């Protein structure tokens, strides 16, 4: 009986992890950059570029994976009668938090999901990101235990909950019908992508499964530490194991701390960037992937968070905050990473998160 | 009655955890507006030895935890 209960509680999240891992491998094999089958931060950054919000010409493309994830979550939520339009939980703070989660992720060069995918490719530089991500989550947990909350969301009209899915449909129409109005990379990661229908299908499947299983990278570690609940963490681990096995079979596994695809070996700043992303994700109630899923379920606050992340990506590239990958120039290995502006942005991000955290502890309410 | 409606994860289950660990009530009623919170609270309650009954109340759910 206990085994049946365990399987009932973990079966779907494990299946989701395996499917996300396989989808990531398929997308990479079909044209996406290596170790970037999925990356919510990178793909939202590419969308920002395609819309002309930044002018980094190597990272511009409307990524159908993002569109699929939101619409897949919407369809799954409607099918399960879980679509609830709600909003009003500190949307401005969530916008700013979304910006800094994105800035932190782009310093590392990947969201928490890509961090796991990088680890599954043998990328040991991502270990620094994992250490920072866990540390950031632990900081967030300290404040959750002190009573941190961004406040309640309230039921709103259905249209509010459909705003981000609607935006995703517009992006898909722009990609398929009016591509001339968009900017597309001719070189670099933005130019590397699977055929749009494969990307969209992968996104739809992952979005639907992630909605049903509640997959969340930050939630996995948070729940394991706070509640001794390892269900979400098992999804995180299933992705890691699946991608590792898949890369070993495909001959793409490269266990090494240098020369990794779209990664840099500035370990300290990788860790600090992901600490910023981890702490911000805990304050938001979920990682960048989870924000897309919640927005698909009708959560207007998560839709605002996603918009904040897209603007955060534009800011990252317009102000030179994002990490640059290690590269080989004229036969010489050149370490990438971030410059002074990126370092200042990460430190400023910690200050902003601390201010938002402290002002949302019990006893700091004014309006209510 | 603990009202967890409109709160982000993991606040609903933390609110229940705080009450259960502090007061160890024989019964506890919780109001939720999200299926994910219902699942999380139910899973936590089971680890603490509670039986959980979920009753729909309009668009919300009332969870009754009993030892």
XYZ file of C-alpha atoms in Angstrom:
435
model
C 0.000 0.000 0.000
C 2.831 2.407 0.912
C 4.520 1.659 -2.408
C 1.263 2.449 -4.227
C 0.963 5.763 -2.358
C 4.579 6.641 -3.151
C 4.039 5.912 -6.837
C 0.761 7.863 -6.889
C 2.488 10.899 -5.361
C 5.728 10.701 -7.369
C 4.719 9.041 -10.643
C 3.576 12.163 -12.472
C 6.439 14.387 -11.333
C 8.983 11.712 -12.297
C 7.286 11.272 -15.683
C 7.379 15.045 -16.165
C 11.078 15.158 -15.337
C 11.825 12.360 -17.793
C 9.739 14.004 -20.545
C 11.376 17.412 -19.957
C 14.774 15.722 -20.190
C 13.884 13.885 -23.403
C 12.344 17.051 -24.896
C 15.539 18.969 -24.088
C 17.625 16.304 -25.841
C 15.306 16.251 -28.884
C 15.419 20.041 -29.170
C 19.209 20.090 -28.951
C 19.464 17.347 -31.575
C 16.999 19.312 -33.753
C 19.012 22.515 -33.726
C 18.850 24.261 -30.339
C 22.245 25.240 -28.851
C 24.064 22.524 -26.893
C 22.957 22.094 -23.292
C 20.108 24.503 -24.103
C 17.184 22.266 -25.011
C 15.232 24.436 -22.624
C 16.259 27.658 -20.924
C 13.455 29.928 -19.795
C 15.796 32.866 -19.156
C 17.709 32.516 -22.440
C 14.547 32.024 -24.473
C 12.786 35.041 -22.949
C 15.988 37.002 -23.624
C 15.836 35.853 -27.260
C 12.187 36.961 -27.479
C 13.150 40.367 -26.062
C 15.794 40.600 -28.793
C 13.429 39.540 -31.570
C 11.039 42.318 -30.489
C 13.867 44.872 -30.609
C 13.963 45.431 -26.853
C 17.723 44.898 -26.962
C 20.200 44.917 -29.819
C 22.505 41.999 -28.977
C 22.342 40.544 -32.470
C 23.375 37.007 -31.457
C 20.401 36.399 -29.165
C 17.273 37.313 -31.122
C 14.522 34.799 -31.950
C 10.889 34.183 -30.999
C 11.264 30.904 -29.122
C 8.138 28.769 -29.655
C 9.055 26.711 -26.568
C 7.987 29.633 -24.338
C 4.736 30.076 -26.279
C 4.062 26.338 -26.003
C 4.749 26.169 -22.275
C 2.238 28.941 -21.489
C -0.425 27.602 -23.863
C 0.160 23.999 -22.731
C -0.343 25.076 -19.127
C -3.493 26.990 -20.126
C -4.983 23.956 -21.892
C -4.106 21.618 -19.014
C -5.527 24.040 -16.441
C -8.765 24.507 -18.396
C -9.060 20.743 -18.892
C -8.612 20.122 -15.157
C -10.946 23.020 -14.256
C -8.020 24.744 -12.503
C -7.959 27.933 -14.591
C -8.501 30.769 -12.088
C -8.007 34.396 -13.073
C -6.484 36.120 -10.053
C -4.117 38.995 -9.383
C -3.234 41.732 -6.922
C -0.361 40.256 -4.905
C 2.216 43.063 -5.050
C 2.480 43.143 -8.860
C 5.058 45.953 -8.985
C 7.354 44.129 -6.561
C 6.932 40.956 -8.625
C 7.899 42.874 -11.797
C 11.114 44.071 -10.143
C 11.825 40.632 -8.666
C 11.317 39.120 -12.128
C 13.845 41.590 -13.548
C 16.502 40.642 -10.999
C 15.851 36.909 -11.280
C 16.533 37.350 -15.002
C 19.643 39.487 -14.427
C 21.022 36.853 -12.033
C 20.217 34.004 -14.430
C 21.875 35.756 -17.375
C 25.011 36.384 -15.320
C 25.187 32.588 -14.882
C 23.985 32.006 -18.469
C 20.873 29.994 -17.743
C 17.751 29.631 -15.657
C 17.499 26.901 -12.983
C 16.158 24.498 -15.642
C 19.153 25.074 -17.920
C 21.410 24.730 -14.878
C 20.145 21.152 -14.477
C 20.439 20.545 -18.247
C 24.029 21.855 -18.167
C 24.806 19.511 -15.278
C 23.297 16.691 -17.340
C 25.763 17.514 -20.117
C 28.694 17.126 -17.702
C 29.199 20.905 -17.408
C 30.988 21.238 -14.069
C 30.923 25.049 -14.272
C 27.205 24.704 -13.500
C 28.068 23.238 -10.083
C 28.939 26.779 -8.980
C 25.473 27.850 -10.140
C 23.850 25.007 -8.209
C 25.730 25.934 -5.023
C 24.625 29.556 -5.408
C 21.050 28.590 -6.281
C 20.731 26.454 -3.126
C 22.285 29.239 -1.034
C 19.835 31.786 -2.451
C 16.915 29.496 -1.705
C 18.138 29.016 1.871
C 18.241 32.798 2.343
C 14.680 33.011 1.011
C 13.585 30.245 3.394
C 14.947 32.178 6.385
C 12.591 35.038 5.502
C 9.650 32.737 4.664
C 10.008 31.355 8.203
C 9.913 34.923 9.523
C 6.572 35.382 7.755
C 7.564 37.005 4.431
C 4.631 37.328 2.046
C 3.839 39.438 -1.008
C 0.196 39.379 0.108
C -2.958 37.841 -1.267
C -4.126 37.672 -4.866
C -7.867 38.064 -5.480
C -10.249 36.769 -8.138
C -10.376 39.041 -11.182
C -12.130 38.958 -14.550
C -11.209 36.084 -16.853
C -9.618 38.488 -19.343
C -6.890 39.374 -16.836
C -5.886 35.731 -16.628
C -5.789 35.416 -20.418
C -3.433 38.350 -21.044
C -0.151 36.406 -21.166
C -1.587 33.455 -23.133
C -3.013 36.059 -25.535
C 0.388 37.703 -25.868
C 1.874 34.283 -26.648
C -0.642 33.779 -29.469
C 0.324 37.190 -30.875
C 4.016 36.210 -30.750
C 3.241 32.972 -32.608
C 1.332 34.881 -35.291
C 4.211 37.345 -35.629
C 6.694 34.467 -35.989
C 4.681 32.579 -38.590
C 2.925 35.339 -40.529
C 4.990 38.520 -40.091
C 8.592 37.343 -39.532
C 9.851 40.378 -41.442
C 8.714 42.598 -38.569
C 11.029 40.768 -36.152
C 14.784 40.602 -35.611
C 16.448 37.220 -36.040
C 20.056 36.333 -35.259
C 22.184 35.248 -38.212
C 24.938 33.891 -35.951
C 25.293 32.833 -32.325
C 22.833 31.057 -30.022
C 19.799 32.940 -31.366
C 20.407 31.540 -34.837
C 20.416 27.965 -33.526
C 16.945 26.553 -33.158
C 14.786 23.564 -33.921
C 12.007 23.804 -36.530
C 9.265 25.935 -34.986
C 6.648 23.150 -34.900
C 8.997 20.834 -32.965
C 9.770 23.634 -30.480
C 6.092 24.488 -30.096
C 5.076 20.851 -29.609
C 7.821 20.323 -27.018
C 6.679 23.439 -25.185
C 3.016 22.378 -25.232
C 3.830 18.925 -23.824
C 6.167 20.279 -21.143
C 3.753 23.080 -20.232
C 0.838 20.679 -19.813
C 2.833 18.159 -17.775
C 4.468 20.847 -15.621
C 1.011 22.291 -14.871
C -0.328 18.912 -13.776
C 2.767 17.902 -11.777
C 3.568 21.433 -10.372
C 7.223 21.024 -11.467
C 9.363 23.799 -9.996
C 13.144 23.922 -9.701
C 13.182 26.336 -6.733
C 10.175 24.668 -5.107
C 11.966 21.307 -5.146
C 14.814 22.479 -2.950
C 12.573 24.771 -0.873
C 10.067 22.020 -0.004
C 12.825 19.493 0.748
C 14.418 21.884 3.247
C 11.292 23.452 4.773
C 8.826 20.604 4.737
C 10.918 17.457 4.252
C 8.744 16.992 1.135
C 10.905 15.564 -1.650
C 8.216 15.242 -4.353
C 9.175 18.297 -6.446
C 12.871 17.611 -5.929
C 12.386 14.186 -7.536
C 11.289 15.938 -10.758
C 14.434 18.081 -10.651
C 16.553 14.929 -10.255
C 14.640 13.057 -12.978
C 15.565 15.787 -15.489
C 19.216 15.580 -14.435
C 19.368 11.782 -14.723
C 17.472 11.680 -18.051
C 19.643 14.341 -19.688
C 22.804 12.681 -18.381
C 21.820 9.257 -19.768
C 20.662 10.807 -23.056
C 23.891 12.735 -23.527
C 25.943 9.619 -22.738
C 24.006 7.671 -25.396
C 24.292 10.494 -27.949
C 27.994 10.979 -27.236
C 27.456 14.559 -26.075
C 28.468 14.075 -22.431
C 31.605 16.045 -21.604
C 32.502 15.979 -17.910
C 34.726 19.011 -17.657
C 35.004 22.445 -16.019
C 36.228 24.289 -19.114
C 35.188 24.604 -22.780
C 31.507 24.014 -22.060
C 28.895 25.295 -24.534
C 27.528 28.756 -23.718
C 29.030 28.766 -20.225
C 31.805 30.634 -18.458
C 34.241 29.677 -15.739
C 33.889 32.732 -13.483
C 32.681 30.468 -10.682
C 32.112 33.087 -7.987
C 29.856 35.195 -10.187
C 28.047 32.130 -11.527
C 27.248 31.253 -7.914
C 26.222 34.797 -6.979
C 24.058 35.166 -10.098
C 22.170 31.995 -9.305
C 21.938 32.968 -5.626
C 20.118 36.104 -6.787
C 17.861 33.981 -9.024
C 17.217 31.447 -6.242
C 16.370 33.999 -3.567
C 14.135 35.917 -5.985
C 12.391 32.716 -7.070
C 11.554 31.804 -3.469
C 10.114 35.284 -2.864
C 8.034 34.924 -6.047
C 6.788 31.467 -5.050
C 8.417 29.653 -7.968
C 11.193 29.502 -10.552
C 10.993 31.104 -14.036
C 9.400 27.928 -15.486
C 6.780 27.905 -12.717
C 5.973 31.584 -13.398
C 5.125 30.679 -17.016
C 2.912 27.822 -15.812
C 1.098 29.989 -13.246
C 0.566 32.692 -15.890
C -1.006 30.011 -18.100
C -3.305 29.062 -15.196
C -4.633 32.627 -15.115
C -2.345 34.223 -12.531
C -1.968 37.879 -13.543
C 0.810 38.414 -10.979
C 2.912 35.727 -12.648
C 2.165 37.307 -16.036
C 3.594 40.573 -14.678
C 6.605 38.622 -13.371
C 7.221 37.145 -16.840
C 7.035 40.628 -18.364
C 9.496 41.790 -15.696
C 11.843 38.971 -16.703
C 11.638 39.971 -20.382
C 12.450 43.586 -19.500
C 15.206 42.313 -17.192
C 16.716 40.495 -20.172
C 16.594 43.658 -22.256
C 18.253 45.632 -19.443
C 20.909 42.917 -19.070
C 21.992 43.200 -22.681
C 21.504 46.948 -23.118
C 23.691 47.682 -20.077
C 26.220 44.865 -20.594
C 25.278 42.937 -17.444
C 24.946 39.438 -18.919
C 27.708 36.877 -18.842
C 29.832 36.134 -21.907
C 30.706 32.530 -22.668
C 34.282 31.252 -22.548
C 35.694 31.069 -26.066
C 38.780 30.160 -28.050
C 40.250 33.129 -29.967
C 43.177 32.449 -32.314
C 43.831 29.184 -30.525
C 43.910 30.854 -27.097
C 41.310 29.941 -24.459
C 39.613 33.144 -23.324
C 37.690 33.096 -20.042
C 34.359 34.875 -20.350
C 32.084 35.954 -17.508
C 30.820 39.362 -16.502
C 32.316 42.828 -16.313
C 32.143 45.479 -13.632
C 28.601 46.511 -14.608
C 27.353 42.931 -14.211
C 29.021 42.610 -10.813
C 27.476 45.901 -9.666
C 24.057 44.759 -10.925
C 24.214 41.501 -8.951
C 25.200 43.340 -5.750
C 22.491 45.962 -6.349
C 20.057 43.075 -6.931
C 20.819 41.632 -3.497
C 20.123 45.063 -1.955
C 16.799 45.346 -3.832
C 15.746 41.837 -2.780
C 16.654 42.602 0.830
C 14.581 45.796 0.781
C 11.576 44.009 -0.763
C 11.973 41.160 1.710
C 12.225 43.330 4.820
C 9.307 45.538 3.798
C 7.080 42.467 3.361
C 7.662 40.911 6.753
C 4.820 40.833 9.326
C 4.309 44.176 11.042
C 5.282 46.183 7.943
C 1.742 46.392 6.518
C 0.301 49.889 6.053
C -2.797 49.557 3.880
C -4.511 46.727 5.741
C -10.314 28.364 10.293
C -7.076 29.184 8.466
C -7.708 31.235 5.329
C -4.964 30.577 2.773
C -6.819 31.955 -0.232
C -4.750 34.005 -2.680
C -1.389 33.246 -1.058
C 1.603 32.047 -3.086
C 3.352 28.726 -2.438
C 4.496 27.721 0.090
C 2.643 30.119 2.445
C -0.562 28.020 2.715
C 1.245 24.914 3.935
C 3.531 26.978 6.207
C 0.478 28.537 7.900
C -0.916 25.060 8.542
C 2.497 23.785 9.656
C 2.829 26.619 12.189
C -0.556 25.900 13.775
C -0.109 22.115 13.790
C 3.367 22.283 15.350
C 2.385 24.916 17.945
C -1.057 23.785 19.074
C -1.365 20.175 17.801
C -5.146 20.600 17.321
C -7.367 17.506 17.071
C -9.246 19.127 14.207
C -8.361 22.022 11.945
C -10.257 23.685 9.122
C -8.424 25.335 6.223
C -9.837 27.385 3.351
C -8.001 27.297 0.023
C -8.626 28.547 -3.506
C -5.948 26.489 -5.287
C -5.753 22.791 -6.027
C -1.980 22.875 -5.602
C -2.367 24.163 -2.029
C -4.950 21.466 -1.325
C -2.455 18.832 -2.491
C 0.449 20.321 -0.507
C -1.547 20.725 2.714
C -2.992 17.202 2.365
C 0.470 15.709 1.885
C 1.828 17.598 4.913
C -1.189 16.689 7.053
C -0.735 13.003 6.276
C 2.884 13.171 7.478
C 1.560 14.580 10.784
C -0.987 11.789 11.227
C -4.104 13.717 10.156
C -6.927 12.462 7.961
C -8.044 15.077 5.432
C -11.499 15.669 3.988
C -11.828 18.147 1.108
C -15.189 19.836 0.489
C -15.792 22.221 -2.448
C -17.208 25.603 -1.363
C -18.072 27.557 -4.505
C -14.735 28.165 -6.244
C -12.865 27.398 -3.006
C -12.071 24.259 -1.029
C -12.535 23.580 2.679
C -10.069 21.086 4.128
C -10.925 19.427 7.419
C -7.936 17.890 9.188
C -8.720 15.370 11.925
C -6.435 13.229 14.120
